[in-house]
mmCIF file of C-alpha atoms and ligand atoms in Angstrom:
data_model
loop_
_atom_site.group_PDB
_atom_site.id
_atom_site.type_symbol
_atom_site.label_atom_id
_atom_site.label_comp_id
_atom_site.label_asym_id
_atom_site.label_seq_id
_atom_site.Cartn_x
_atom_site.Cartn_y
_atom_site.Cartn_z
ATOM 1 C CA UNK A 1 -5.319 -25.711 27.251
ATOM 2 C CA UNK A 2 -3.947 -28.401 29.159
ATOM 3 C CA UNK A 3 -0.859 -28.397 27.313
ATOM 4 C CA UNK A 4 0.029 -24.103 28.062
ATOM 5 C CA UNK A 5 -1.357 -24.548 31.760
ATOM 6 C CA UNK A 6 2.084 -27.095 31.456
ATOM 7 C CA UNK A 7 4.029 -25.104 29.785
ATOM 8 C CA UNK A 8 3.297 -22.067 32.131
ATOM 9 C CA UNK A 9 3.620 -24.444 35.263
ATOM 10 C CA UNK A 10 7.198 -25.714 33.704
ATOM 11 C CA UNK A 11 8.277 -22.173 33.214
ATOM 12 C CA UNK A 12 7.014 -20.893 36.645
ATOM 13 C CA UNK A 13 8.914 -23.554 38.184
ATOM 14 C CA UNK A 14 11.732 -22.273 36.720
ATOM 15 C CA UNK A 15 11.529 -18.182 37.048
ATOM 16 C CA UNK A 16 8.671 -17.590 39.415
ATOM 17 C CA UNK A 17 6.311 -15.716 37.082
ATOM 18 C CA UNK A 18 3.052 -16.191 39.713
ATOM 19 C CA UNK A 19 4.443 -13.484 41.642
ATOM 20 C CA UNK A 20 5.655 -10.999 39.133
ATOM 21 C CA UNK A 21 1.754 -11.459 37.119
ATOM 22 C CA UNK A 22 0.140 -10.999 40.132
ATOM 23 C CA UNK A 23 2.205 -8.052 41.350
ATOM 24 C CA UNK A 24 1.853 -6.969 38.342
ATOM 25 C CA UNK A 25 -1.422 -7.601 36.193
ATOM 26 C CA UNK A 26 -3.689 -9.258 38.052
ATOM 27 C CA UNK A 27 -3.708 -8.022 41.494
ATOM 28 C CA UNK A 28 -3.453 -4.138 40.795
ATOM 29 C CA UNK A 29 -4.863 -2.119 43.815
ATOM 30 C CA UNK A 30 -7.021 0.865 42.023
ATOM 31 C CA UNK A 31 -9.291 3.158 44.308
ATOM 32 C CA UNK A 32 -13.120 2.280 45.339
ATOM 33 C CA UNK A 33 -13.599 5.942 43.878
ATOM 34 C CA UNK A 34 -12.171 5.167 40.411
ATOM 35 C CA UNK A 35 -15.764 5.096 38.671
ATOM 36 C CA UNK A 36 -16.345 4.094 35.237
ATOM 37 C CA UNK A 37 -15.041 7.425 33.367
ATOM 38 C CA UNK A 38 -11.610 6.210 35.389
ATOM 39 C CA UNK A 39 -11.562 2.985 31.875
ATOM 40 C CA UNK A 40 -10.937 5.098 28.986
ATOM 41 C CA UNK A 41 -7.196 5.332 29.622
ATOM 42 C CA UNK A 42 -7.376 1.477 29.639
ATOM 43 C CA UNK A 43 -9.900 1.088 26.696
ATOM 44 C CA UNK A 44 -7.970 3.490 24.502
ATOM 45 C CA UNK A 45 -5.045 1.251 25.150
ATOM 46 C CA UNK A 46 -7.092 -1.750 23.854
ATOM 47 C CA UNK A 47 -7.966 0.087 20.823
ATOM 48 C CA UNK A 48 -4.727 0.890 20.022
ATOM 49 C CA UNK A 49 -3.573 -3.026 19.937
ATOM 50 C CA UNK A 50 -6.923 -3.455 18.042
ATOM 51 C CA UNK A 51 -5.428 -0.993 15.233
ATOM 52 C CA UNK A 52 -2.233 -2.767 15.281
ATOM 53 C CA UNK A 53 -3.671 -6.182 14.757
ATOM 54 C CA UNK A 54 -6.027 -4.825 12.060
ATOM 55 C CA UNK A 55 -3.171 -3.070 10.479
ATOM 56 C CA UNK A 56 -0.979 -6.113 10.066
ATOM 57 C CA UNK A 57 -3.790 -7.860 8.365
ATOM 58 C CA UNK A 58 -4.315 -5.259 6.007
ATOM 59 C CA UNK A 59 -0.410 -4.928 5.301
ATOM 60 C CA UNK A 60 -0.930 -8.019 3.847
ATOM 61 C CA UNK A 61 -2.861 -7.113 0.865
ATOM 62 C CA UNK A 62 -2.502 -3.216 0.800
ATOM 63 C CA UNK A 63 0.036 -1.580 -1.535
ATOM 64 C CA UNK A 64 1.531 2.017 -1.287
ATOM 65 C CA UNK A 65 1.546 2.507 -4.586
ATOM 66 C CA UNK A 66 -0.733 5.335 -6.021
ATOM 67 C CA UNK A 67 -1.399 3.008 -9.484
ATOM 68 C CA UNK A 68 -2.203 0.295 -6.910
ATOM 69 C CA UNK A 69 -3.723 1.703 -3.229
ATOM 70 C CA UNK A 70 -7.346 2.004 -4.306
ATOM 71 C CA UNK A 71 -7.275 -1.384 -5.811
ATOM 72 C CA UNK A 72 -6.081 -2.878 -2.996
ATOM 73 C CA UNK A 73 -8.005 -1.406 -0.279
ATOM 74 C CA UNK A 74 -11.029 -2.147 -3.053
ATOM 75 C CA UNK A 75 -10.109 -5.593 -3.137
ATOM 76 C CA UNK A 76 -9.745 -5.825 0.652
ATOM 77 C CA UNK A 77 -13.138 -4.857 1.277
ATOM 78 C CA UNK A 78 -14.716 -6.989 -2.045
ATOM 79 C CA UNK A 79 -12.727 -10.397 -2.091
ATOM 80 C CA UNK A 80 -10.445 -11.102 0.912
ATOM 81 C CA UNK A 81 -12.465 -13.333 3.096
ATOM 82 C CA UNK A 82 -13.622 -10.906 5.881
ATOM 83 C CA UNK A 83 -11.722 -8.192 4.754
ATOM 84 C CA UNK A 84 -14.419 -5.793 4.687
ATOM 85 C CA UNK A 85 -14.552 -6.328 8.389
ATOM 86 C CA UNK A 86 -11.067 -6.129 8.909
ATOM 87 C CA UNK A 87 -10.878 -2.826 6.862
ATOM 88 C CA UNK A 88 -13.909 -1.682 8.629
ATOM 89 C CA UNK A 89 -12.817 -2.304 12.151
ATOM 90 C CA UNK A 90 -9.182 -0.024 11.557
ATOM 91 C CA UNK A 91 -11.254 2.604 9.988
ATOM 92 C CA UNK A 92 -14.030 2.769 12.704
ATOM 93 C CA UNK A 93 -11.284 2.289 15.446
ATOM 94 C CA UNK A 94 -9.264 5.192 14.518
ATOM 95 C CA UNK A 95 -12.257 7.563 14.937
ATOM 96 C CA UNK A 96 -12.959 5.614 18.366
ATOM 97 C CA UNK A 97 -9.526 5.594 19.577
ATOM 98 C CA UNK A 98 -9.464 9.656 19.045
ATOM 99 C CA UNK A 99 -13.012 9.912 21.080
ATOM 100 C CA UNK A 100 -11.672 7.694 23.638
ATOM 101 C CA UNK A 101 -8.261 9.502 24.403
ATOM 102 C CA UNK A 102 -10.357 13.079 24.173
ATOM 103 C CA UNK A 103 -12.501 11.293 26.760
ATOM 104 C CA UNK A 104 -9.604 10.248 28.939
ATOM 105 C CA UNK A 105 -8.297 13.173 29.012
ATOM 106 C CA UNK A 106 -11.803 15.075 29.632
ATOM 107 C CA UNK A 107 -11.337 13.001 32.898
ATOM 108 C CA UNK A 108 -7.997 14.244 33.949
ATOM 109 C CA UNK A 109 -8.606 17.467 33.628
ATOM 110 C CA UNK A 110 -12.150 17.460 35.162
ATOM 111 C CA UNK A 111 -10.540 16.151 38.340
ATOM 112 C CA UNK A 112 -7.521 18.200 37.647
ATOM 113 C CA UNK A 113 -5.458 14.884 37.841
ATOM 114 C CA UNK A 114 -2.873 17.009 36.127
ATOM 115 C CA UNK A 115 -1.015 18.808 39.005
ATOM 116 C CA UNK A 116 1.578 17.748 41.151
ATOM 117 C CA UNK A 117 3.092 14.549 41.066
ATOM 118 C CA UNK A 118 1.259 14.312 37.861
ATOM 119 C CA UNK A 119 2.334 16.943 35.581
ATOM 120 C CA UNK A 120 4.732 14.473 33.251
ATOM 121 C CA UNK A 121 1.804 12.041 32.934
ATOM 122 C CA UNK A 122 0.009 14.801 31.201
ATOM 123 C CA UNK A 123 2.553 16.158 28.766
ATOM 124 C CA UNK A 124 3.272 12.336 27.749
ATOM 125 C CA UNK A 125 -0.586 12.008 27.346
ATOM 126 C CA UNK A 126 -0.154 15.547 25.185
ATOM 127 C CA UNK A 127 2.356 13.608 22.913
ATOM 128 C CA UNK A 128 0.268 10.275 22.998
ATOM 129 C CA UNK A 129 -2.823 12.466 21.660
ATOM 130 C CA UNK A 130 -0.447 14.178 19.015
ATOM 131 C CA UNK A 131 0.354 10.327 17.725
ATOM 132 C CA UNK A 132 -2.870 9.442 18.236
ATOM 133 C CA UNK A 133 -4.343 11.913 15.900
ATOM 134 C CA UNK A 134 -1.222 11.736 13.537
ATOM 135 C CA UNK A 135 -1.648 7.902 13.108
ATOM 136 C CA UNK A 136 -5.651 8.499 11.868
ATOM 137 C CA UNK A 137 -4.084 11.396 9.930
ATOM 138 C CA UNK A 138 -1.689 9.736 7.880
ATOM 139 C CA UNK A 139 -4.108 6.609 7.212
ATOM 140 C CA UNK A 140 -7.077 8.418 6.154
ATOM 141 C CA UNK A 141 -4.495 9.125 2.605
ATOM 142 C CA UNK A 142 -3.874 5.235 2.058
ATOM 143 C CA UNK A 143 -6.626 4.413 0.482
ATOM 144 C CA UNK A 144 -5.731 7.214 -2.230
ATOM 145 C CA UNK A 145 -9.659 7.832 -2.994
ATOM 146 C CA UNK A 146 -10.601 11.568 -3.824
ATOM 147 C CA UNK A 147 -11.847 12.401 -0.395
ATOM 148 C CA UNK A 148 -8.377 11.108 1.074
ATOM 149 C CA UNK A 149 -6.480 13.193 -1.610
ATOM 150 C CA UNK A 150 -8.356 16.091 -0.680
ATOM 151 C CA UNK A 151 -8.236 15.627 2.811
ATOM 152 C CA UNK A 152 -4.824 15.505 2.572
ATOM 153 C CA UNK A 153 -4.180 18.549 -0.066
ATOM 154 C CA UNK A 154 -6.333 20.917 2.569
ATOM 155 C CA UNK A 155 -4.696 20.025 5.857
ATOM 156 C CA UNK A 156 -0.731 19.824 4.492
ATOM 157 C CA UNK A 157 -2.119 23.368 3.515
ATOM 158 C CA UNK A 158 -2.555 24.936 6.866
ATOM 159 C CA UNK A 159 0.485 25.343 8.437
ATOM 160 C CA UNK A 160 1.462 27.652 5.208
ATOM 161 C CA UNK A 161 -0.610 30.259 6.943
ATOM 162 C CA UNK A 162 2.760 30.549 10.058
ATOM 163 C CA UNK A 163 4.784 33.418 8.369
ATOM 164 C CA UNK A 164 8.237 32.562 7.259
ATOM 165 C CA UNK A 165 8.347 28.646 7.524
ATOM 166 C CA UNK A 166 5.099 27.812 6.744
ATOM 167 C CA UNK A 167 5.529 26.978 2.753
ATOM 168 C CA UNK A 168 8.974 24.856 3.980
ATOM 169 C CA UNK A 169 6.759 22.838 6.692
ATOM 170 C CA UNK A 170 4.005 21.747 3.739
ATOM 171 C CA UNK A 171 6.544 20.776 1.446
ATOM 172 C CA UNK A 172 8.008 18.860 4.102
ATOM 173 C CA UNK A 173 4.823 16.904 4.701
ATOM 174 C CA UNK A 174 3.977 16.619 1.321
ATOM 175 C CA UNK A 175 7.493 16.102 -0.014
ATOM 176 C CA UNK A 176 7.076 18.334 -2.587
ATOM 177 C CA UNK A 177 5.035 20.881 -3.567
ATOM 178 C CA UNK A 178 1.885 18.655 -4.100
ATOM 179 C CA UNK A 179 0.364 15.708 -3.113
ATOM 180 C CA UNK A 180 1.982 12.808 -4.652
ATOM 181 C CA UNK A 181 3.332 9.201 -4.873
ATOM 182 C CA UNK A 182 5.843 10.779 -2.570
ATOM 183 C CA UNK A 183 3.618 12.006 -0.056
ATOM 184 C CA UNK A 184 1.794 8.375 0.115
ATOM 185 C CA UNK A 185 5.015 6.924 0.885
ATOM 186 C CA UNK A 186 6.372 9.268 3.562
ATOM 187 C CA UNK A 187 2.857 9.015 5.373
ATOM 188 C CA UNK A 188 2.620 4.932 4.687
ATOM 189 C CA UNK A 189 6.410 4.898 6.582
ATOM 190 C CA UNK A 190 5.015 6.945 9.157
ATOM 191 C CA UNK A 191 1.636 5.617 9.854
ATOM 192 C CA UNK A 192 3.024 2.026 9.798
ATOM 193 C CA UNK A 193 6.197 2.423 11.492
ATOM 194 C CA UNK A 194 7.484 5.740 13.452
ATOM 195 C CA UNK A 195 4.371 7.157 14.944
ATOM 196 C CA UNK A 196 2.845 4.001 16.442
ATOM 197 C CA UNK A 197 6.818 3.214 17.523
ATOM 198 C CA UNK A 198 6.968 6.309 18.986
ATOM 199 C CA UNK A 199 3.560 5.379 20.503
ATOM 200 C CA UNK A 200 4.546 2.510 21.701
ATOM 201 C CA UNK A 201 7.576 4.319 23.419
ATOM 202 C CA UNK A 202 5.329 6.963 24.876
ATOM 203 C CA UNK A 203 3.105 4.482 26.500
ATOM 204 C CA UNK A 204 5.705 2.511 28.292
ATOM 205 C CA UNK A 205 6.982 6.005 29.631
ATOM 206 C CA UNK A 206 2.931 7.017 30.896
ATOM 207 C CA UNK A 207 2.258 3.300 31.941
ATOM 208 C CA UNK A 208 5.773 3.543 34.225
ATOM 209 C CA UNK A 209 5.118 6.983 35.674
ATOM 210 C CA UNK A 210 1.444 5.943 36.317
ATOM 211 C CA UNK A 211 2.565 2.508 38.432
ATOM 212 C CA UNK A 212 4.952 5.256 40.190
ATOM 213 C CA UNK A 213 2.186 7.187 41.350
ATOM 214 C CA UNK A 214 -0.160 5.118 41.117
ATOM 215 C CA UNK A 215 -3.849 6.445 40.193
ATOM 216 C CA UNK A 216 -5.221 9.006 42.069
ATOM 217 C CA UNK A 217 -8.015 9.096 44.369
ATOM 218 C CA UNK A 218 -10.709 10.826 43.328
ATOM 219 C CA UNK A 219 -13.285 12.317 45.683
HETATM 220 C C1 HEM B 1 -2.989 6.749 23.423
HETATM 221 C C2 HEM B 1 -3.340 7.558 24.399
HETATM 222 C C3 HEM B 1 -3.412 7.214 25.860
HETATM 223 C C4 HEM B 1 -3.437 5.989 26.503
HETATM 224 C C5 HEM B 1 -3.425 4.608 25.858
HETATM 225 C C6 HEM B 1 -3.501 6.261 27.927
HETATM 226 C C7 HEM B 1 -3.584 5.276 28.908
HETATM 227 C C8 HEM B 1 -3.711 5.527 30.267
HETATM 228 C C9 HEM B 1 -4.018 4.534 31.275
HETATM 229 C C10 HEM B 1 -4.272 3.056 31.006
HETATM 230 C C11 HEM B 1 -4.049 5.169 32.473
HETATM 231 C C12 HEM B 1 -4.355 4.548 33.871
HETATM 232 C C13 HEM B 1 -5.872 4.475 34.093
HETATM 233 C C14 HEM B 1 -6.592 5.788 33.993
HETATM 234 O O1 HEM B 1 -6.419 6.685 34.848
HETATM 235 O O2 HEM B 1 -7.353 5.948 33.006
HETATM 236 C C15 HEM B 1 -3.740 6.568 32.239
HETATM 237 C C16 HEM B 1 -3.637 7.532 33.227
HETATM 238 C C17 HEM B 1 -3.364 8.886 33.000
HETATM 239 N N1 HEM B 1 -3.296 9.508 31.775
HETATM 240 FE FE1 HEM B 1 -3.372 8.549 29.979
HETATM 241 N N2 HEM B 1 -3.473 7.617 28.126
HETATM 242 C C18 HEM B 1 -3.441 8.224 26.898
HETATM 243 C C19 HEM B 1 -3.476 9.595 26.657
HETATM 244 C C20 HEM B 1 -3.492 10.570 27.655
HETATM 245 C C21 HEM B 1 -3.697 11.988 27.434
HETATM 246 C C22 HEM B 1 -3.998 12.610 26.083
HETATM 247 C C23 HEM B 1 -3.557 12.595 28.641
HETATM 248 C C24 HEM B 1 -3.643 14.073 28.979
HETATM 249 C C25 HEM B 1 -3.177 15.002 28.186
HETATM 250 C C26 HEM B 1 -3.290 11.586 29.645
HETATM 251 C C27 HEM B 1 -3.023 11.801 30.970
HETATM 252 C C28 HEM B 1 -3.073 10.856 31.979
HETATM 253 C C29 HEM B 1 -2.938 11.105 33.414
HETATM 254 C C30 HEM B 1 -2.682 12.464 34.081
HETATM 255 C C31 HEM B 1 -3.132 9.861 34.045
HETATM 256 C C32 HEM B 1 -3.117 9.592 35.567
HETATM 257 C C33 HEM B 1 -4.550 9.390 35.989
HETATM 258 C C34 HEM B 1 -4.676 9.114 37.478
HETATM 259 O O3 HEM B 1 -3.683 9.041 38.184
HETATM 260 O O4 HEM B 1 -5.842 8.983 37.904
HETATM 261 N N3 HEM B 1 -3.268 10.360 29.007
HETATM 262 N N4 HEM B 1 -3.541 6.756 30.889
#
């Protein structure tokens, strides 16, 4: 402790980081009115970093291989040490994450936080709910059990009910006409990599616009 309250003090010396944090983090102004509906933005945040620490543990063992995924998941959960928990906390937070953001968003449009200056912080929150749900999406088919299979087969089936480019869109997200070792590969790349990028992206975007603003006032 003593040792990174020196290494802070050496480095604040040096670039002034007491006033940036405090600006910054740890003297934000929010309203008397906020209440405590006004955290979910905040805990689904939290959650999110949860899922990406969880995740990297679990990249560690986990294989997207459909001769291999079960196995690993199966030893996950039955011999890593605490790898049930780990497995269990990513699964679990997924589902919370989704309640949370509905939640937030309940909020916002409740107090109709949506209009004017405030319309871009709701389409971004549109696209962070789209990621949200298409990172638990594409992770509910790792484990490559039956229900995930299934899960998978029924909802890549749905858009072929939009006339004309419906088949093309479920062999897109499939890649190919079933689901495959291909299709466990294309969503592995994009649960692990482009959606919680784009995430990532999106939430710098509705974190700026928000300090912009700042948070409303609610009656
Ligand atoms: C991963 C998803 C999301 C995260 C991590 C997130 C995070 C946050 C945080 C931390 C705040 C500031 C505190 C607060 O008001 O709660 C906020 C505000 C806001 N968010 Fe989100 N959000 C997400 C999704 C959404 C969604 C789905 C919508 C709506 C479609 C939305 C719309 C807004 C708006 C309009 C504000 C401004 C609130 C105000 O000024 O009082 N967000 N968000």
């Amino acid at each position: 402790m003593a040792l990174l309250r020196a290494i802070y003090k050496g480095l604040d010396d040096r670039y002034q980081l007491t006033p940036f944090v405090e600006k910054n983090i740890t003297r934000k102004w929010v309203p008397r009115t906020l209440g405590w509906a006004g955290c979910f933005g905040g805990l689904a945040f939290l959650l999110f970093v949860i899922q990406v620490y969880t995740g990297i543990l679990l990249l560690i063992y986990y294989k997207p291989d459909p001769a291999r995924a079960w196995d690993s998941v199966t030893f996950i959960k039955s011999n890593v040490p605490m790898g049930w928990l780990i497995q269990r906390v990513h699964a679990v937070g997924a589902d919370v994450m989704i309640v949370l953001v509905l939640m937030h968003m309940a909020r916002i449009a409740y107090y109709k936080i949506y209009r004017s200056p405030r319309e871009l912080h709701w389409l971004s929150g549109i696209i962070l709910l789209s990621l949200t749900a298409g990172m638990a999406f594409t992770g509910y088919l790792l484990p490559w059990t039956n229900l995930s299979y299934w899960g998978a087969s029924v909802a890549t089936e749905i858009p072929t009910a939009i006339p004309v480019i419906g088949e093309q869109i479920s062999i897109w997200a499939r890649r190919g006409p079933n689901i495959s070792g291909e299709t466990l590969g294309f969503f592995f790349a994009m649960h692990i990599w482009v959606l919680p990028g784009a995430a990532v992206i999106f939430m710098g975007i509705h974190f700026t616009m928000i300090r912009r603003t700042g948070i409303s006032k609610p009656l």
